[in-house]
């Protein structure tokens, strides 16, 4: 599609009532968001397309103190995907508020800040520090990090620690927040229920799957961190199965992601039960992927005579 034509159609879809969705108290113009860590701070993409056409965008993970991240190599290509071990590099809360947020506000798109902490208390501090801040539409709480006080096991792996983190964030903020779940767990439905019980407005899933790539010539890991997180089309069936399970286990909205590169991928997630979707690794192949996905969903609704996207959510026929 030519650039001009595409711009016109994405303008149309930007104001299409058929695409408007609610994630609890948060209203979005369409269900397509840019996933954390794959869209920088938004401004990197501002020259490529009007970021304000997105339903929302999620920032790179943010912690209280700045973090340097892992040494290189930090990314590796895999069949139908990629491994990354960036190590949650970020500028820290103070510099984010001072340097990044003023520019982010100008993008004209709802901003969800992805937060994480080393302790439950730190999650609370982060939520408090972003409470009522102009331009922050809400939070995505990444629980795929080690709980340092509990010997380093992932917060995401245990319903009890998910309950405690979520409770702390709920106490610290009245803003919208969703808890981002890890697929590296035994029963993701139980984890989602713990987040719901503790007051999360929504859950988002999936984060990356634990992976390893080895250079057989040197018998060394390809990534300096040894293991990394697998993302991209390779993980789509896993994400879909988990979204489908979680959507049946909770009443709060589910935001689906994992391997979405085309409108059809996004439609699969919606049909599986996601109210909205996030696009991640696809940005590295085609930065305009989210716009094409928004447009593709709009066309699908038209072709199938559906007045509103809600008719699609959770419409999987299993009999
Ligand atoms: C390079 C890279 C960095 C990421 N950084 C974060 C992050 O800071 N916080 C987070 O919650 N998820 C992070 N993710 C995970 C993505 O947001 C997303 O959950 C995952 O990649 C699956 O979606 P995809 O297959 O569409 O990429 C990162 C993913 C990639 C590829």
Tab-separated table of C-alpha atoms and ligand atoms in Angstrom:
chain	number	residue	atom	x	y	z
A	1	UNK	CA	0.000	0.000	0.000
A	2	UNK	CA	1.359	3.472	-0.844
A	3	UNK	CA	2.334	5.728	2.028
A	4	UNK	CA	-0.375	8.339	1.328
A	5	UNK	CA	-3.116	5.753	1.039
A	6	UNK	CA	-2.016	4.039	4.224
A	7	UNK	CA	-1.981	7.341	6.113
A	8	UNK	CA	-5.556	8.062	4.990
A	9	UNK	CA	-6.826	4.667	6.083
A	10	UNK	CA	-5.048	4.818	9.432
A	11	UNK	CA	-6.579	8.278	9.975
A	12	UNK	CA	-9.965	6.690	9.486
A	13	UNK	CA	-9.297	3.826	11.846
A	14	UNK	CA	-8.030	6.248	14.504
A	15	UNK	CA	-11.560	7.546	15.060
A	16	UNK	CA	-13.544	4.400	14.412
A	17	UNK	CA	-16.084	3.798	17.225
A	18	UNK	CA	-16.212	0.112	16.244
A	19	UNK	CA	-12.644	-0.275	17.552
A	20	UNK	CA	-13.001	1.550	20.869
A	21	UNK	CA	-12.437	-0.612	23.930
A	22	UNK	CA	-12.379	-0.330	27.718
A	23	UNK	CA	-9.866	-1.926	30.018
A	24	UNK	CA	-11.840	-1.289	33.196
A	25	UNK	CA	-11.595	2.473	33.735
A	26	UNK	CA	-9.190	2.991	30.818
A	27	UNK	CA	-10.815	3.856	27.474
A	28	UNK	CA	-8.742	3.333	24.321
A	29	UNK	CA	-9.492	4.361	20.729
A	30	UNK	CA	-8.445	0.927	19.484
A	31	UNK	CA	-7.145	-2.322	20.981
A	32	UNK	CA	-3.584	-2.253	19.603
A	33	UNK	CA	-0.691	-1.191	21.831
A	34	UNK	CA	3.082	-1.221	21.459
A	35	UNK	CA	4.684	-3.698	23.896
A	36	UNK	CA	7.246	-2.804	26.531
A	37	UNK	CA	10.897	-2.814	25.505
A	38	UNK	CA	10.176	-2.932	21.781
A	39	UNK	CA	9.056	0.650	21.172
A	40	UNK	CA	11.639	2.603	23.134
A	41	UNK	CA	10.154	5.780	24.528
A	42	UNK	CA	7.885	6.301	21.533
A	43	UNK	CA	9.822	9.248	20.152
A	44	UNK	CA	12.142	6.847	18.264
A	45	UNK	CA	9.104	5.941	16.148
A	46	UNK	CA	7.590	9.411	15.838
A	47	UNK	CA	9.240	10.010	12.432
A	48	UNK	CA	7.968	6.708	11.047
A	49	UNK	CA	4.267	7.119	11.761
A	50	UNK	CA	1.840	9.093	13.918
A	51	UNK	CA	2.203	7.311	17.254
A	52	UNK	CA	-1.098	8.848	18.372
A	53	UNK	CA	-2.882	6.287	16.172
A	54	UNK	CA	-1.980	3.533	18.645
A	55	UNK	CA	-4.484	2.440	21.258
A	56	UNK	CA	-1.703	3.021	23.788
A	57	UNK	CA	1.962	2.438	24.168
A	58	UNK	CA	3.848	0.778	26.968
A	59	UNK	CA	7.246	2.151	27.945
A	60	UNK	CA	10.435	0.192	28.443
A	61	UNK	CA	10.503	-1.330	31.956
A	62	UNK	CA	11.266	1.278	34.615
A	63	UNK	CA	12.791	0.769	38.066
A	64	UNK	CA	13.403	3.112	40.976
A	65	UNK	CA	17.179	3.308	40.425
A	66	UNK	CA	18.760	3.427	36.932
A	67	UNK	CA	20.046	0.077	35.604
A	68	UNK	CA	22.865	-0.613	33.161
A	69	UNK	CA	21.481	-3.949	31.980
A	70	UNK	CA	23.489	-6.984	30.871
A	71	UNK	CA	26.753	-6.987	28.889
A	72	UNK	CA	26.557	-7.735	25.126
A	73	UNK	CA	25.720	-9.811	23.184
A	74	UNK	CA	22.183	-9.214	24.428
A	75	UNK	CA	20.093	-10.347	21.457
A	76	UNK	CA	20.186	-13.340	19.124
A	77	UNK	CA	18.036	-14.376	16.209
A	78	UNK	CA	16.263	-17.757	16.481
A	79	UNK	CA	13.971	-19.636	14.094
A	80	UNK	CA	10.790	-17.510	13.899
A	81	UNK	CA	11.822	-15.334	16.801
A	82	UNK	CA	14.557	-13.782	18.894
A	83	UNK	CA	16.211	-14.163	22.266
A	84	UNK	CA	16.943	-11.110	24.373
A	85	UNK	CA	18.697	-10.539	27.648
A	86	UNK	CA	18.728	-6.750	27.832
A	87	UNK	CA	18.599	-6.957	31.612
A	88	UNK	CA	15.928	-4.303	32.091
A	89	UNK	CA	18.308	-1.418	31.322
A	90	UNK	CA	16.571	1.884	32.051
A	91	UNK	CA	17.102	5.473	33.214
A	92	UNK	CA	15.359	5.123	36.589
A	93	UNK	CA	12.251	6.868	37.897
A	94	UNK	CA	13.698	10.361	38.524
A	95	UNK	CA	15.298	10.740	35.080
A	96	UNK	CA	12.184	9.277	33.444
A	97	UNK	CA	9.964	11.936	35.037
A	98	UNK	CA	12.449	14.723	34.300
A	99	UNK	CA	13.717	13.815	30.801
A	100	UNK	CA	11.507	11.241	29.111
A	101	UNK	CA	7.945	12.000	30.179
A	102	UNK	CA	7.771	15.651	28.993
A	103	UNK	CA	8.563	14.438	25.450
A	104	UNK	CA	6.295	11.396	25.734
A	105	UNK	CA	3.314	13.616	26.574
A	106	UNK	CA	3.657	15.306	23.180
A	107	UNK	CA	3.083	12.036	21.301
A	108	UNK	CA	-0.656	12.336	21.959
A	109	UNK	CA	-1.070	8.650	22.779
A	110	UNK	CA	-2.076	7.129	26.142
A	111	UNK	CA	1.098	6.083	27.933
A	112	UNK	CA	1.296	3.051	30.174
A	113	UNK	CA	4.479	2.925	32.217
A	114	UNK	CA	5.908	-0.577	32.626
A	115	UNK	CA	7.340	-0.862	36.162
A	116	UNK	CA	9.277	-3.461	38.097
A	117	UNK	CA	11.110	-3.778	41.413
A	118	UNK	CA	13.522	-5.939	43.348
A	119	UNK	CA	11.241	-6.057	46.372
A	120	UNK	CA	7.522	-5.709	47.047
A	121	UNK	CA	8.219	-2.351	48.697
A	122	UNK	CA	9.932	-1.092	45.537
A	123	UNK	CA	6.855	-1.924	43.446
A	124	UNK	CA	4.852	0.213	45.881
A	125	UNK	CA	7.370	3.077	45.614
A	126	UNK	CA	7.188	2.994	41.826
A	127	UNK	CA	3.383	3.062	41.768
A	128	UNK	CA	3.367	5.927	44.277
A	129	UNK	CA	5.979	7.874	42.330
A	130	UNK	CA	3.845	7.735	39.183
A	131	UNK	CA	0.491	8.355	40.921
A	132	UNK	CA	-1.342	11.377	39.511
A	133	UNK	CA	1.526	12.279	37.152
A	134	UNK	CA	0.250	14.151	34.097
A	135	UNK	CA	0.478	12.093	30.924
A	136	UNK	CA	0.581	8.690	32.622
A	137	UNK	CA	-2.614	6.808	31.718
A	138	UNK	CA	-1.706	3.841	33.889
A	139	UNK	CA	0.834	1.144	34.655
A	140	UNK	CA	1.847	-2.277	33.453
A	141	UNK	CA	3.406	-4.152	36.365
A	142	UNK	CA	6.107	-6.543	35.170
A	143	UNK	CA	6.418	-9.370	37.703
A	144	UNK	CA	8.996	-11.370	35.697
A	145	UNK	CA	11.815	-10.287	38.005
A	146	UNK	CA	13.581	-11.954	40.917
A	147	UNK	CA	12.263	-11.270	44.405
A	148	UNK	CA	15.570	-10.470	46.085
A	149	UNK	CA	14.217	-10.783	49.631
A	150	UNK	CA	12.752	-14.221	48.860
A	151	UNK	CA	15.977	-15.760	47.562
A	152	UNK	CA	15.632	-14.628	43.958
A	153	UNK	CA	12.651	-16.691	42.781
A	154	UNK	CA	10.482	-14.854	40.245
A	155	UNK	CA	7.540	-12.881	41.673
A	156	UNK	CA	5.558	-14.181	38.702
A	157	UNK	CA	6.031	-17.837	39.627
A	158	UNK	CA	4.027	-17.941	42.825
A	159	UNK	CA	0.364	-16.864	43.310
A	160	UNK	CA	1.101	-15.690	46.874
A	161	UNK	CA	3.873	-13.271	45.852
A	162	UNK	CA	1.758	-12.065	42.902
A	163	UNK	CA	-1.046	-11.371	45.381
A	164	UNK	CA	1.298	-9.430	47.665
A	165	UNK	CA	2.878	-7.337	44.873
A	166	UNK	CA	-0.511	-6.526	43.379
A	167	UNK	CA	-1.940	-5.585	46.776
A	168	UNK	CA	0.977	-3.234	47.387
A	169	UNK	CA	0.570	-1.544	44.009
A	170	UNK	CA	-3.201	-1.234	44.549
A	171	UNK	CA	-2.597	0.431	47.913
A	172	UNK	CA	-0.138	2.855	46.328
A	173	UNK	CA	-2.216	4.012	43.358
A	174	UNK	CA	-5.791	4.627	42.299
A	175	UNK	CA	-4.672	4.632	38.649
A	176	UNK	CA	-5.385	1.893	36.128
A	177	UNK	CA	-2.848	-0.912	36.239
A	178	UNK	CA	-2.468	-4.311	34.661
A	179	UNK	CA	-0.211	-7.089	35.879
A	180	UNK	CA	1.995	-8.616	33.179
A	181	UNK	CA	2.235	-12.375	33.556
A	182	UNK	CA	5.100	-14.729	32.762
A	183	UNK	CA	4.572	-17.904	30.736
A	184	UNK	CA	7.358	-19.603	32.739
A	185	UNK	CA	4.920	-20.892	35.384
A	186	UNK	CA	3.038	-24.087	36.175
A	187	UNK	CA	-0.526	-22.724	36.147
A	188	UNK	CA	-0.965	-19.259	34.682
A	189	UNK	CA	-4.710	-19.167	35.441
A	190	UNK	CA	-3.994	-19.341	39.195
A	191	UNK	CA	-1.497	-16.483	38.889
A	192	UNK	CA	-4.041	-14.363	36.987
A	193	UNK	CA	-6.663	-15.046	39.658
A	194	UNK	CA	-4.254	-13.897	42.372
A	195	UNK	CA	-3.717	-10.601	40.516
A	196	UNK	CA	-7.484	-10.151	40.071
A	197	UNK	CA	-8.233	-10.868	43.751
A	198	UNK	CA	-5.642	-8.302	44.829
A	199	UNK	CA	-7.218	-5.539	42.733
A	200	UNK	CA	-5.518	-5.449	39.323
A	201	UNK	CA	-7.685	-3.764	36.658
A	202	UNK	CA	-6.455	-6.156	33.966
A	203	UNK	CA	-3.785	-8.743	33.220
A	204	UNK	CA	-1.445	-8.765	30.214
A	205	UNK	CA	0.338	-11.835	28.865
A	206	UNK	CA	2.679	-13.291	27.817
A	207	UNK	CA	6.120	-12.045	28.666
A	208	UNK	CA	9.018	-13.912	27.014
A	209	UNK	CA	9.691	-17.640	27.412
A	210	UNK	CA	13.009	-18.728	28.910
A	211	UNK	CA	15.396	-19.773	26.131
A	212	UNK	CA	19.016	-20.667	25.365
A	213	UNK	CA	21.089	-20.522	22.163
A	214	UNK	CA	24.503	-22.228	21.906
A	215	UNK	CA	27.408	-21.639	19.504
A	216	UNK	CA	28.522	-25.212	18.781
A	217	UNK	CA	31.944	-24.158	17.444
A	218	UNK	CA	32.949	-22.598	20.744
A	219	UNK	CA	30.449	-24.467	22.939
A	220	UNK	CA	29.547	-21.157	24.546
A	221	UNK	CA	26.161	-19.512	24.983
A	222	UNK	CA	25.318	-16.966	22.270
A	223	UNK	CA	24.120	-14.478	24.897
A	224	UNK	CA	26.505	-13.149	27.553
A	225	UNK	CA	23.741	-13.713	30.113
A	226	UNK	CA	23.599	-17.414	29.037
A	227	UNK	CA	19.786	-17.543	28.903
A	228	UNK	CA	17.375	-15.005	27.469
A	229	UNK	CA	13.708	-14.407	26.726
A	230	UNK	CA	12.217	-15.880	23.562
A	231	UNK	CA	9.745	-13.705	21.639
A	232	UNK	CA	8.286	-13.392	18.140
A	233	UNK	CA	6.099	-15.677	15.988
A	234	UNK	CA	7.621	-18.821	17.578
A	235	UNK	CA	5.743	-18.127	20.830
A	236	UNK	CA	2.314	-17.261	19.393
A	237	UNK	CA	0.676	-20.671	20.014
A	238	UNK	CA	1.878	-20.555	23.645
A	239	UNK	CA	0.525	-17.032	24.123
A	240	UNK	CA	-2.805	-17.929	22.548
A	241	UNK	CA	-3.293	-20.998	24.747
A	242	UNK	CA	-2.462	-19.008	27.876
A	243	UNK	CA	-4.738	-16.089	26.960
A	244	UNK	CA	-7.549	-18.541	26.269
A	245	UNK	CA	-7.049	-20.225	29.670
A	246	UNK	CA	-6.735	-16.973	31.604
A	247	UNK	CA	-9.752	-15.364	29.894
A	248	UNK	CA	-11.895	-18.180	31.250
A	249	UNK	CA	-10.444	-17.933	34.745
A	250	UNK	CA	-10.857	-14.168	35.446
A	251	UNK	CA	-13.493	-11.453	34.967
A	252	UNK	CA	-11.048	-8.572	34.457
A	253	UNK	CA	-9.924	-7.789	30.876
A	254	UNK	CA	-7.053	-9.729	29.367
A	255	UNK	CA	-4.444	-8.091	27.114
A	256	UNK	CA	-2.811	-10.627	24.806
A	257	UNK	CA	0.617	-10.663	23.231
A	258	UNK	CA	3.297	-12.980	21.914
A	259	UNK	CA	4.254	-13.243	18.257
A	260	UNK	CA	1.735	-10.819	16.809
A	261	UNK	CA	2.971	-9.559	13.427
A	262	UNK	CA	-0.188	-9.477	11.282
A	263	UNK	CA	-3.862	-8.529	11.653
A	264	UNK	CA	-4.729	-12.249	11.647
A	265	UNK	CA	-2.435	-12.850	14.632
A	266	UNK	CA	-4.167	-10.066	16.566
A	267	UNK	CA	-7.603	-11.411	15.579
A	268	UNK	CA	-6.629	-14.841	16.909
A	269	UNK	CA	-5.832	-13.289	20.296
A	270	UNK	CA	-9.123	-11.374	20.360
A	271	UNK	CA	-11.084	-14.511	19.476
A	272	UNK	CA	-9.194	-16.398	22.213
A	273	UNK	CA	-10.480	-13.858	24.748
A	274	UNK	CA	-8.167	-10.839	24.721
A	275	UNK	CA	-9.860	-7.428	24.890
A	276	UNK	CA	-6.709	-5.775	23.534
A	277	UNK	CA	-3.309	-6.819	22.197
A	278	UNK	CA	0.297	-5.672	22.342
A	279	UNK	CA	2.718	-5.830	19.428
A	280	UNK	CA	6.368	-6.476	20.358
A	281	UNK	CA	9.170	-8.014	18.287
A	282	UNK	CA	7.296	-7.242	15.038
A	283	UNK	CA	8.535	-3.632	15.420
A	284	UNK	CA	12.081	-4.805	14.647
A	285	UNK	CA	10.943	-6.099	11.237
A	286	UNK	CA	8.328	-3.480	10.409
A	287	UNK	CA	7.978	-0.448	12.691
A	288	UNK	CA	4.581	0.299	11.116
A	289	UNK	CA	3.192	-3.150	11.992
A	290	UNK	CA	0.729	-1.835	14.628
A	291	UNK	CA	-0.901	0.532	12.125
A	292	UNK	CA	-1.366	-2.263	9.614
A	293	UNK	CA	-2.851	-4.423	12.352
A	294	UNK	CA	-5.348	-1.711	13.393
A	295	UNK	CA	-6.396	-1.297	9.775
A	296	UNK	CA	-6.653	-5.078	9.247
A	297	UNK	CA	-8.917	-5.510	12.294
A	298	UNK	CA	-11.156	-2.692	11.048
A	299	UNK	CA	-11.475	-4.368	7.657
A	300	UNK	CA	-12.236	-7.755	9.226
A	301	UNK	CA	-15.123	-6.245	11.211
A	302	UNK	CA	-16.506	-4.677	8.020
A	303	UNK	CA	-16.181	-7.839	5.942
A	304	UNK	CA	-17.816	-9.971	8.642
A	305	UNK	CA	-20.598	-7.450	9.345
A	306	UNK	CA	-19.595	-6.932	12.973
A	307	UNK	CA	-20.670	-3.575	14.418
A	308	UNK	CA	-18.139	-3.578	17.245
A	309	UNK	CA	-14.955	-5.361	18.173
A	310	UNK	CA	-16.550	-6.676	21.380
A	311	UNK	CA	-18.479	-9.176	19.221
A	312	UNK	CA	-15.153	-10.814	18.494
A	313	UNK	CA	-13.648	-10.991	21.983
A	314	UNK	CA	-13.777	-14.550	23.341
A	315	UNK	CA	-15.808	-15.776	20.362
A	316	UNK	CA	-13.783	-18.984	19.909
A	317	UNK	CA	-16.095	-21.831	18.932
A	318	UNK	CA	-14.957	-24.983	20.687
A	319	UNK	CA	-17.875	-27.280	19.823
B	1	LIG	C1	14.169	-6.481	23.206
B	1	LIG	C2	13.013	-6.727	24.120
B	1	LIG	C3	12.923	-6.010	25.332
B	1	LIG	C4	11.848	-6.224	26.203
B	1	LIG	N1	11.773	-5.504	27.361
B	1	LIG	C5	10.702	-5.679	28.211
B	1	LIG	C6	10.574	-4.901	29.394
B	1	LIG	O1	11.387	-4.015	29.696
B	1	LIG	N2	9.507	-5.148	30.210
B	1	LIG	C7	8.556	-6.105	29.905
B	1	LIG	O2	7.594	-6.281	30.659
B	1	LIG	N3	8.638	-6.831	28.759
B	1	LIG	C8	9.683	-6.648	27.913
B	1	LIG	N4	9.778	-7.390	26.754
B	1	LIG	C9	8.722	-8.391	26.444
B	1	LIG	C10	7.691	-7.865	25.440
B	1	LIG	O3	7.031	-6.710	25.929
B	1	LIG	C11	6.655	-8.955	25.092
B	1	LIG	O4	6.001	-9.386	26.260
B	1	LIG	C12	7.300	-10.180	24.441
B	1	LIG	O5	8.357	-9.808	23.580
B	1	LIG	C13	6.289	-11.034	23.647
B	1	LIG	O6	5.735	-10.321	22.567
B	1	LIG	P1	6.307	-10.418	21.047
B	1	LIG	O7	6.421	-11.877	20.735
B	1	LIG	O8	5.290	-9.693	20.215
B	1	LIG	O9	7.632	-9.744	21.039
B	1	LIG	C14	10.849	-7.188	25.871
B	1	LIG	C15	10.938	-7.891	24.658
B	1	LIG	C16	11.996	-7.676	23.790
B	1	LIG	C17	12.048	-8.457	22.494
